[in-house]
Short mmCIF file of C-alpha atoms in Angstrom, two decimals:
data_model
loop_
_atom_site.label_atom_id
_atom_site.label_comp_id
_atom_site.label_asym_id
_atom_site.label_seq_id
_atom_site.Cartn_x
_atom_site.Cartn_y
_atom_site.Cartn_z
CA UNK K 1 -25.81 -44.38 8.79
CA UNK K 2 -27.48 -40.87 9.34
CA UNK K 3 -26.91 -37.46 10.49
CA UNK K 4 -27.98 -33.91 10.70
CA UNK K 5 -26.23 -31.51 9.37
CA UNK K 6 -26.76 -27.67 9.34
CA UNK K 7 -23.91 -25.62 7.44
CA UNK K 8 -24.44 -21.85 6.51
CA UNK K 9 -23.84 -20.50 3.03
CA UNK K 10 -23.81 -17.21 2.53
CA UNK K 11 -24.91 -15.88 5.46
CA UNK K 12 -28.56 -17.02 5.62
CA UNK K 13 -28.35 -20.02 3.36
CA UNK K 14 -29.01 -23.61 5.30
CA UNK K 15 -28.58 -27.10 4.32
CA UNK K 16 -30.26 -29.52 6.58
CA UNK K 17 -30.51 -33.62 5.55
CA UNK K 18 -30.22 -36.98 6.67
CA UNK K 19 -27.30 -38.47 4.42
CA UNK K 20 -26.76 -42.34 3.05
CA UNK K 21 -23.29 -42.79 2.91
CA UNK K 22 -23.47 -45.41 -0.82
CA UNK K 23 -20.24 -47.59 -1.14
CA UNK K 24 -20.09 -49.76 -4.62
CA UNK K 25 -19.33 -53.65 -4.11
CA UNK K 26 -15.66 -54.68 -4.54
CA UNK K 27 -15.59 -56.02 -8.23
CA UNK K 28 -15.53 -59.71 -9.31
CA UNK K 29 -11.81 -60.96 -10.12
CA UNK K 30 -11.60 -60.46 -14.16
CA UNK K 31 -13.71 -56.94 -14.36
CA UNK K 32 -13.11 -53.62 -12.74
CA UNK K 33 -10.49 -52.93 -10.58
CA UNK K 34 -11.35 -49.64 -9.26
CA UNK K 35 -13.75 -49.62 -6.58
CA UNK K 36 -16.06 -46.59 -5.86
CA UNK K 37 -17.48 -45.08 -2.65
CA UNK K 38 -18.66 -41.91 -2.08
CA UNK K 39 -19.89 -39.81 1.13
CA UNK K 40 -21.04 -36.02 1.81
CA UNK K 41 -17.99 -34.31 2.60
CA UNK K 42 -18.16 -32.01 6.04
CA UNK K 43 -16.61 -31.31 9.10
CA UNK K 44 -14.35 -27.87 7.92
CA UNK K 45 -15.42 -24.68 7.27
CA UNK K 46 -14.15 -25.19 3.54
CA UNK K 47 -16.66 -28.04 3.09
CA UNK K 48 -20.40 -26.50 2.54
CA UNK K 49 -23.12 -29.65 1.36
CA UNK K 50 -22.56 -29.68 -2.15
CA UNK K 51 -18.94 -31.06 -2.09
CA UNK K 52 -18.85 -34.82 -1.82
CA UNK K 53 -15.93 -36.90 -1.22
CA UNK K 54 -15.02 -39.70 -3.54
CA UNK K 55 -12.90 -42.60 -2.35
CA UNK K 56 -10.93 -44.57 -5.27
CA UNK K 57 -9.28 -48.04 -4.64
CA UNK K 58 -7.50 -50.11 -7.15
CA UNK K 59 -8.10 -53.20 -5.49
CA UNK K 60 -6.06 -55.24 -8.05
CA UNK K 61 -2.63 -57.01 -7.64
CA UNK K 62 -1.31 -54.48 -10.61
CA UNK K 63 -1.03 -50.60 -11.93
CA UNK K 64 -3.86 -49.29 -12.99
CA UNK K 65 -3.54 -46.11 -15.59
CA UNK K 66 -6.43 -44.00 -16.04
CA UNK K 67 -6.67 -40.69 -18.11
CA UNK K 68 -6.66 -38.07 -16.10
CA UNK K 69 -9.98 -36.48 -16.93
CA UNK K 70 -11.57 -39.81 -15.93
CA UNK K 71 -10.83 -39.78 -12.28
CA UNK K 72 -12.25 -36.40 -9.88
CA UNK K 73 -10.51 -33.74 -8.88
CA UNK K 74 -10.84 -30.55 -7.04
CA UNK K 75 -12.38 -28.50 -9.97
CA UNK K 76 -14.86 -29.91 -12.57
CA UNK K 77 -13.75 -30.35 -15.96
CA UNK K 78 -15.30 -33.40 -17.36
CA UNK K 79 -19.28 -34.29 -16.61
CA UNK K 80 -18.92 -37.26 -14.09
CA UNK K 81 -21.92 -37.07 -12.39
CA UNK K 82 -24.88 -37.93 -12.84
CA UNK K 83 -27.20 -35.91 -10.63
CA UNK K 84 -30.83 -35.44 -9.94
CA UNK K 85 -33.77 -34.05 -8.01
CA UNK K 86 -36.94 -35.87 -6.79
CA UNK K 87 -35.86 -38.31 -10.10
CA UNK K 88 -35.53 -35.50 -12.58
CA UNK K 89 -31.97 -34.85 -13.91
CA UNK K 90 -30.23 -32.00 -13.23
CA UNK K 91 -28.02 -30.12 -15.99
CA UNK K 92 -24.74 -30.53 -15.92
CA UNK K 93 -23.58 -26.79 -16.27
CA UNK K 94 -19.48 -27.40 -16.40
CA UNK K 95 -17.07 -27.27 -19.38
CA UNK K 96 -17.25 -30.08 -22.19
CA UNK K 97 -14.18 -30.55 -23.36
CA UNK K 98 -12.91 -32.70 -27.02
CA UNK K 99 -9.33 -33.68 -25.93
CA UNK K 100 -7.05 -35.51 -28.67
CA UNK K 101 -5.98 -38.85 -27.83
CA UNK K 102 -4.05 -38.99 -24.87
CA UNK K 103 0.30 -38.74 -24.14
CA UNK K 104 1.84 -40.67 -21.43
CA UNK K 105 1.66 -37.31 -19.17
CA UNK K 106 -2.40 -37.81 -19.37
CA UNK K 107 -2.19 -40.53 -17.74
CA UNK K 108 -2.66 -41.37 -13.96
CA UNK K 109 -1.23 -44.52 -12.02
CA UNK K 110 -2.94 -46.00 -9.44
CA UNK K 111 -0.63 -48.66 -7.39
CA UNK K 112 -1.94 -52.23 -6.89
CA UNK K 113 -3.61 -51.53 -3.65
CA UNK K 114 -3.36 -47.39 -3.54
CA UNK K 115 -6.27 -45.49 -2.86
CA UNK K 116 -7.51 -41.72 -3.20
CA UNK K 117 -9.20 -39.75 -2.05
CA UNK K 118 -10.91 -36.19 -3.48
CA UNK K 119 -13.21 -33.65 -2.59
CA UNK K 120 -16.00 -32.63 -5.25
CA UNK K 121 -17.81 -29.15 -5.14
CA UNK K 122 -20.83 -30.21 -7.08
CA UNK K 123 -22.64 -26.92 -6.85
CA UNK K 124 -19.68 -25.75 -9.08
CA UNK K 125 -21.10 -27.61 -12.13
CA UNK K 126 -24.85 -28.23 -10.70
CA UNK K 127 -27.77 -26.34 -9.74
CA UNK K 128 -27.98 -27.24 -6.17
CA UNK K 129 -30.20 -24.75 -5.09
CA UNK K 130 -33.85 -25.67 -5.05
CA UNK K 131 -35.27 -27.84 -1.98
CA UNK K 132 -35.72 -31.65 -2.13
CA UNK K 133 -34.08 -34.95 -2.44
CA UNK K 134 -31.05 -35.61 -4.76
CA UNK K 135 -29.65 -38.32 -6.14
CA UNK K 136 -25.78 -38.13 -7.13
CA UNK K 137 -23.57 -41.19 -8.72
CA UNK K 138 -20.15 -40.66 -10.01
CA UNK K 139 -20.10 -42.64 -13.38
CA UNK K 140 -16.92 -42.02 -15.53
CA UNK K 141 -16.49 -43.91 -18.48
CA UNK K 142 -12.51 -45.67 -18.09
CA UNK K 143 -11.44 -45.35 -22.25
CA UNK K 144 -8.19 -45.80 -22.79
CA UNK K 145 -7.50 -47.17 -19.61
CA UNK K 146 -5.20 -50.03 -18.89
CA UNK K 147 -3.77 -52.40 -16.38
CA UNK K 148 0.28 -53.11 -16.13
CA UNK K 149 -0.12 -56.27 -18.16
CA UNK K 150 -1.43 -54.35 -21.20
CA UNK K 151 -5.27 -55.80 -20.63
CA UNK K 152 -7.50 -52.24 -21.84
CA UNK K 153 -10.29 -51.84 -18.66
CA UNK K 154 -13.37 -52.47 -21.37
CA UNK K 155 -16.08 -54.99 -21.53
CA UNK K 156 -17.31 -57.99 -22.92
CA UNK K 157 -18.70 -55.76 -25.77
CA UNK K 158 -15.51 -53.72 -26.40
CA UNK K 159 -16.89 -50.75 -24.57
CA UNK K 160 -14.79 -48.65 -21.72
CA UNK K 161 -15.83 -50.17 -18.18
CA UNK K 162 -17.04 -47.59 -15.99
CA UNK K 163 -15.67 -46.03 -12.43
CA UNK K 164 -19.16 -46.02 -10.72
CA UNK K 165 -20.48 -45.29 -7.02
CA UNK K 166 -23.65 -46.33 -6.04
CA UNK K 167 -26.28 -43.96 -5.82
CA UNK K 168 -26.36 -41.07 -2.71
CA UNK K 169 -28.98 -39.56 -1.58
CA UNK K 170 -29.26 -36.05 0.43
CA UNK K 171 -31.87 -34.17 1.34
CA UNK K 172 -31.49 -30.63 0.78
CA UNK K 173 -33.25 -27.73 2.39
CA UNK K 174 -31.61 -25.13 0.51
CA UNK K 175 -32.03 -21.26 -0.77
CA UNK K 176 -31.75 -19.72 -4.10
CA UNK K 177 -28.38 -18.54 -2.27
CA UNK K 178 -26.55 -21.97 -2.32
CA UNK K 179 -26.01 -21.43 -6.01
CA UNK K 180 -24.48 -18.38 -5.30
CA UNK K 181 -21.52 -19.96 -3.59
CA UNK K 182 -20.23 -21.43 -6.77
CA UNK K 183 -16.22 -21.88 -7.12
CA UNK K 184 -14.72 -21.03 -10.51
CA UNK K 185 -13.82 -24.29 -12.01
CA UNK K 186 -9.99 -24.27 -13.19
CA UNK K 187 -11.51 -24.51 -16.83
CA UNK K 188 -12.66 -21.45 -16.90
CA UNK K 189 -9.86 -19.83 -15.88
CA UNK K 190 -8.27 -20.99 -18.98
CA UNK K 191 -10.66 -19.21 -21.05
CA UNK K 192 -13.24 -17.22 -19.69
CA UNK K 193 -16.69 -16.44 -21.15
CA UNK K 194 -16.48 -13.34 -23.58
CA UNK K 195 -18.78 -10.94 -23.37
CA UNK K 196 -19.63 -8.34 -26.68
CA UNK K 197 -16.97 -9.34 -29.35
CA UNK K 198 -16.30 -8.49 -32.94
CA UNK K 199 -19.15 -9.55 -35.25
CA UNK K 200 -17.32 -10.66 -38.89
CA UNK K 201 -19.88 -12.26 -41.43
CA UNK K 202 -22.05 -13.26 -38.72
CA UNK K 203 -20.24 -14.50 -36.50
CA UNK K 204 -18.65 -12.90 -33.25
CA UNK K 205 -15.23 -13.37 -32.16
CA UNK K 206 -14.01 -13.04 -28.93
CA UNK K 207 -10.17 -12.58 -27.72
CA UNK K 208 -9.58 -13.53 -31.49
CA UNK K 209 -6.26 -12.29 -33.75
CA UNK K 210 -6.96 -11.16 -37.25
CA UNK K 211 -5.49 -14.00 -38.51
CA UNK K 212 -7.15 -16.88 -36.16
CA UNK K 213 -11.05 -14.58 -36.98
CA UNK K 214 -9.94 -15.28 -40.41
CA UNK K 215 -9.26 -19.48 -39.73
CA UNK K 216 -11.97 -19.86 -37.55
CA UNK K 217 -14.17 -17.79 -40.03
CA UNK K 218 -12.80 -20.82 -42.95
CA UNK K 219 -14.15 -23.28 -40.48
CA UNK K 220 -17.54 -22.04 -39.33
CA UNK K 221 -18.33 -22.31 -43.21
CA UNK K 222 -16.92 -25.77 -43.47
CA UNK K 223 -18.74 -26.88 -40.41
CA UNK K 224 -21.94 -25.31 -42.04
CA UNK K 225 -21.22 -27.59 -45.38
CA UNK K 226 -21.38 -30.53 -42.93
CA UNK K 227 -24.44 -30.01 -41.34
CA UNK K 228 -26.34 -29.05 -44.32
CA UNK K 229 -24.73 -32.28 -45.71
CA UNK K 230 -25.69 -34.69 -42.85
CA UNK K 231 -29.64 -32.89 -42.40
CA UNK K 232 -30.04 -34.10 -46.45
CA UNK K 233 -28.20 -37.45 -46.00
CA UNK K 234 -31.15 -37.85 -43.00
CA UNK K 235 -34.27 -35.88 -44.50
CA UNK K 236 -33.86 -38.59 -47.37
CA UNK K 237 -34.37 -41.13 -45.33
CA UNK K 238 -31.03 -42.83 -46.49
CA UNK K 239 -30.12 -46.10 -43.90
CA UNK K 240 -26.00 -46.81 -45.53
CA UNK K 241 -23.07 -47.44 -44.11
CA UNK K 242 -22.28 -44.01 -42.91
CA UNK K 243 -25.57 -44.17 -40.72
CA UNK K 244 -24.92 -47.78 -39.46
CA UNK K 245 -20.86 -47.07 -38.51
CA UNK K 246 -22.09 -43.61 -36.72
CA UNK K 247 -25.05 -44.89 -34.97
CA UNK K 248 -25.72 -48.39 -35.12
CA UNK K 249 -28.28 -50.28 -36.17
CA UNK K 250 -31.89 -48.62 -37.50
CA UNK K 251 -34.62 -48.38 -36.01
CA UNK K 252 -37.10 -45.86 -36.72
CA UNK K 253 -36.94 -44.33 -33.31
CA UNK K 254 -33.25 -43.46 -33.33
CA UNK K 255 -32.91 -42.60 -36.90
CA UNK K 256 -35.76 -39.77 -36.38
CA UNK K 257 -33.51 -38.75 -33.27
CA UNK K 258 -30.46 -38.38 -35.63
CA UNK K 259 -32.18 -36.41 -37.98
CA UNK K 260 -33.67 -34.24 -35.04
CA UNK K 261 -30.35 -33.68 -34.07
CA UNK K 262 -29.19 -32.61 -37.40
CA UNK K 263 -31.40 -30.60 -38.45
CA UNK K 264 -31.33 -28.48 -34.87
CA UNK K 265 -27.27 -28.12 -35.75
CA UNK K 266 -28.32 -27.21 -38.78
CA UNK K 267 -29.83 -24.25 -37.33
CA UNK K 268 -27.55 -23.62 -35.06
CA UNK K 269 -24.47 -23.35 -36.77
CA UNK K 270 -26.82 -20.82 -39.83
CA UNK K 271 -27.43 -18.46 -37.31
CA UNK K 272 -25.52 -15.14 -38.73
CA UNK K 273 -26.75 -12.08 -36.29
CA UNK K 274 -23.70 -12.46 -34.04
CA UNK K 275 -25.06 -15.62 -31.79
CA UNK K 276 -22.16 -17.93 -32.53
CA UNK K 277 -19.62 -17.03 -30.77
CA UNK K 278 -15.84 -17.96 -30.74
CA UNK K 279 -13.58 -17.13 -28.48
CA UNK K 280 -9.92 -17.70 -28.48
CA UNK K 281 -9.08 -17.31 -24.92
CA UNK K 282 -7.81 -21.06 -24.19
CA UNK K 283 -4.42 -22.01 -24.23
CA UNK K 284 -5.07 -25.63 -23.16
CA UNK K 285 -3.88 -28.50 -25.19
CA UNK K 286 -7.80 -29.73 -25.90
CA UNK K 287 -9.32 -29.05 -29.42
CA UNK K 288 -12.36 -27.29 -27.87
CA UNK K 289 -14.67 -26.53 -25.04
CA UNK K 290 -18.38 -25.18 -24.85
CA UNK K 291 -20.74 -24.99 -21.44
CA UNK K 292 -23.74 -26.63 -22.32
CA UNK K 293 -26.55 -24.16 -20.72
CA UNK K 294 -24.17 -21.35 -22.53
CA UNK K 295 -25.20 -21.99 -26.35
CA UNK K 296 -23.76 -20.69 -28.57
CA UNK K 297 -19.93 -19.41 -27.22
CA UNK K 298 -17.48 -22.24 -28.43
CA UNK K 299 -14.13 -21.92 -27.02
CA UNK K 300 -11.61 -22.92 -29.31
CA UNK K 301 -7.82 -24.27 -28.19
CA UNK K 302 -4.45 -25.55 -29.05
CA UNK K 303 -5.41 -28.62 -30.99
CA UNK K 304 -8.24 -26.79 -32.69
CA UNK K 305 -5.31 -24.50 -34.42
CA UNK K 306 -3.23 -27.13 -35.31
CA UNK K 307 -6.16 -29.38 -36.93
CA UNK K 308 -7.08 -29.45 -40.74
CA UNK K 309 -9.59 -27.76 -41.50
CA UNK K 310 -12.08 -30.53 -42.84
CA UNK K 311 -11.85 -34.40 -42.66
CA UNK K 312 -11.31 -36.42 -39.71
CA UNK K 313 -10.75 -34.33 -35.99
CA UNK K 314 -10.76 -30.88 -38.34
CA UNK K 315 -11.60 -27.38 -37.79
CA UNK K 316 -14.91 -27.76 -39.35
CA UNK K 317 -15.53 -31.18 -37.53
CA UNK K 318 -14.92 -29.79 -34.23
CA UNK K 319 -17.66 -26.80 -34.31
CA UNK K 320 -20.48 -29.89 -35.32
CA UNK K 321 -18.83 -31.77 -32.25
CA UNK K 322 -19.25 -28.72 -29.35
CA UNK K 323 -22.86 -27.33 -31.36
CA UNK K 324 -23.73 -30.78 -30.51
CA UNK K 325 -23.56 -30.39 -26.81
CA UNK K 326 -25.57 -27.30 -25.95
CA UNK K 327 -28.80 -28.53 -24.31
CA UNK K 328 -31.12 -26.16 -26.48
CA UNK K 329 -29.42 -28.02 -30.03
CA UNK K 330 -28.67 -31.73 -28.67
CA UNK K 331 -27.03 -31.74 -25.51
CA UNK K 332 -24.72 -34.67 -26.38
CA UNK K 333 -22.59 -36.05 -23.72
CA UNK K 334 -18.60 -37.61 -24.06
CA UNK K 335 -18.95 -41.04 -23.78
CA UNK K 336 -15.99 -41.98 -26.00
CA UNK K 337 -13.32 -40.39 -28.13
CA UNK K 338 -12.03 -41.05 -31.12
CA UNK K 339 -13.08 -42.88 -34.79
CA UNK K 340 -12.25 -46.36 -33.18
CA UNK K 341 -14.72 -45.81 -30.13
CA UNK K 342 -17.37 -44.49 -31.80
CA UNK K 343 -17.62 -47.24 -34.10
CA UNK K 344 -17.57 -49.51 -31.38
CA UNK K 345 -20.00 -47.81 -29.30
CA UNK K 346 -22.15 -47.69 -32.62
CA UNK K 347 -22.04 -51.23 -32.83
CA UNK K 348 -22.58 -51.78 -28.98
CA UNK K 349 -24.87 -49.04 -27.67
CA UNK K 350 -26.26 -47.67 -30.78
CA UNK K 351 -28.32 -44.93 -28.16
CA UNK K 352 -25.07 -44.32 -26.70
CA UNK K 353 -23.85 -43.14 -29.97
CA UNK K 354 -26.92 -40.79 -30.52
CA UNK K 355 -25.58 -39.58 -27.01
CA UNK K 356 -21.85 -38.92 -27.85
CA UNK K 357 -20.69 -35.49 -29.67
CA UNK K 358 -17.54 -37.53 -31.91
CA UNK K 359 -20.42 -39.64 -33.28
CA UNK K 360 -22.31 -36.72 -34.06
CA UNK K 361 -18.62 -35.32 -35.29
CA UNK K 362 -17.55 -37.79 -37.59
CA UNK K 363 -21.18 -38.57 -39.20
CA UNK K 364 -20.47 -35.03 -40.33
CA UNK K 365 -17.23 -35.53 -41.29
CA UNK K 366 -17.64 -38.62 -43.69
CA UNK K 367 -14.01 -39.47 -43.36
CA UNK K 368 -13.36 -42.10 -45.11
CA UNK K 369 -16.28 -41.18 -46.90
CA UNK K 370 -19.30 -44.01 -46.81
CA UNK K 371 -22.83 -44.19 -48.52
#
C-alpha cells in the first residue's frame, strides 16, 4: 500500500513520502510469541511523520511477561530502533539507561491473544531532519522475559529472542526544522542535562550534595583504576579467562576492538579539566543514564547510591559501563544485563559482547577475579 502525505511542522516544515506499511510473519509454534507490525502513524494533528505506530500481539495460547523497557511507549527511554538513511545508520540520541535486575512491578503482561498498540515519536531520539529515504525496524531484545508456564523467551543459543518488525521505509522530504519539533522524552525530565557545575579534582558535579560530590568523587577514581587495569590486561596482549568470559572467543579482529575500546575509556574517564560530568538530578530507580551524542555528562541514580563502590554492579563499575556508550569513546549498546547474560552472550555472539556496555562493565570489574 501507498500514500501521500503532506503534514506541516513548524510552520514551513513539510514531509512528503510514499509509505510501506512492513508487518513481521506470525512466528512458528515453539519460538516467539509476540508478533510485530509497524505503520507511519497520521491522521491527527498530534501525529507529525516521525511518530510510527507499533502494533504488538501475543499470539500464544498463554501470558506473556515482558520488562517494561522492552516493549514501546509514548516517550523513548531504551534504544529500540534501529534507524537509517539511504543505508547509513542514524544515531540514536535518547537516554541509555543500566537498570538492576528487574521486580515483579517491571514487568508487563500481555494476555494470550491481547494486543497493543503505541505511538512512537522517533524524531524525539533521532535525527529526522535531512532529506532521503529511511529505513526504521523496531528490534528489542526480550531478556528476562517469560511465558505463564515458566519457559524464558530465549533461543536455541541461550540468548533473549527478539520483538522485531520488518523493515519500513519512508521517504522524507524534510527541513532542518523537523528536528526542531522534538518532544522531551520522560527521561529527561527525571534528570535534566546540567549546565556549568562545580569542578572538584577535575571533575564537575552537577545538582550534587557535598556528601554524594564526595562518593561519586571515591568512584570516578575507582573507575579510573579499572580502566587503567583493563588497557594493560589488553596492551599485553593477554588472551585468559577474563577475556574469553567477557568477550568470547579470540580472534585478532575483536581482541584489537577490545583494546580500542579500552584504551579510548581510558582516556575518557583521565580527563581532569572539568569534562566529566556528574550530575545527581535522577531520582529513578536505574543505576545510571548517559545520552550518547552528550559525552561526557553521566547521570547518576538510586541504585548507583546504594551500590558498592568496586566489584560486581559498583560505583566504580557503573562509570566504565555509561563511558562506554558515548559514540566519541565506544558507543556500546544494551543488549543484555547482568553477569549471567553477558557470559552467555560472550559465548554466543562474541561481537555482541564487544557491543554491550555490562560486558565492557564487568571486564573492568574482574569480579570474581580471572586471569
Amino acid at each position: 500500500m501507498k500514500f501521500r502525505l503532506t503534514h506541516a511542522l513548524s510552520g514551513s516544515a513539510v514531509l512528503v513520502g510514499a509509505i510501506a506499511a512492513a508487518t513481521a510473519t506470525p512466528p512458528a509454534a515453539g519460538s516467539n510469541p509476540l508478533r510485530v507490525s509497524m505503520v507511519a502513524a497520521a491522521g491527527s494533528a498530534a501525529d507529525f511523520l516521525g511518530a510510527v505506530e507499533i502494533t504488538i500481539t501475543n499470539t500464544s495460547n498463554q501470558t506473556v511477561r515482558v520488562p517494561r523497557w522492552a516493549l514501546p511507549s509514548d516517550f523513548v527511554e531504551s534504544k529500540l530502533f534501529r534507524v537509517s538513511l539511504d543505508g547509513a545508520e542514524i544515531d540514536y540520541q535518547g537516554p541509555m539507561i543500566k537498570r538492576p535486575l528487574p521486580q515483579a512491578a517491571d514487568f508487563e503482561i500481555l494476555r494470550a491473544g491481547e494486543t497493543r498498540r503505541t505511538v512512537v515519536d522517533l524524531s524525539a531520539a533521532y535525527d529526522l531532519s535531512r532529506t532521503g529515504q529511511y529505513t526504521v525496524t523496531f528490534a528489542s531484545p526480550l531478556q528476562f522475559a517469560s511465558m505463564s508456564d515458566g519457559r524464558m523467551l530465549r533461543t536455541a543459543k541461550g540468548l533473549p529472542m527478539l520483538a522485531q518488525s520488518a523493515p519500513l521505509t519512508l521517504w522524507v522530504d524534510g527541513s532542518d526544522q523537523l528536528g526542531a519539533a522534538k518532544a522531551d522524552d520522560g527521561t529527561a525530565r527525571k534528570g535534566k542535562p546540567g549546565s556549568g557545575g562545580t569542578v572538584v579534582n577535575g571533575v564537575s558535579y552537577v545538582g550534587c550534595t557535598t556528601t554524594q560530590t564526595g562518593t561519586a568523587g571515591d568512584a570516578v577514581v575507582a573507575a579510573r583504576g579499572y580502566s587503567e587495569n583493563a588497557k594493560g590486561y589488553l596492551n599485553a596482549g593477554t588472551v585468559g579467562s577474563r577475556y574469553t568470559t567477557w568477550f568470547g572467543a579470540y580472534t585478532s579482529a575483536r581482541y584489537a576492538t577490545a583494546q580500542q575500546h579500552f584504551v579510548d575509556i581510558d582516556a575518557a574517564m583521565d580527563l581532569n579539566a572539568g569534562q566529566i560530568k556528574i550530575n545527581c538530578g535522577c531520582n529513578q530507580n536505574y543505576y545510571a543514564y548517559v545520552y550518547p551524542t552528550r559525552p561526557y555528562e553521566i547521570f547518576v541514580c538510586r541504585a548507583f547510591w546504594s551500590a558498592p563502590l568496586t566489584g560486581t554492579d559498583s560505583k566504580a563499575g557503573t562509570l566504565i559501563h555509561e563511558m562506554s556508550h558515548f559514540n566519541v569513546v565506544a558507543g556500546t549498546d544494551d543488549i543484555v544485563y547482568g553477569q549471567t547474560g553477558a557470559r552467555n552472550l560472550a559465548a554466543s555472539d562474541p561481537n555482541g559482547a564487544l557491543n554491550n556496555a555490562d560486558n565492557h562493565e564487568y571486564f573492568a570489574e574482574n569480579t570474581p577475579k580471572l586471569n
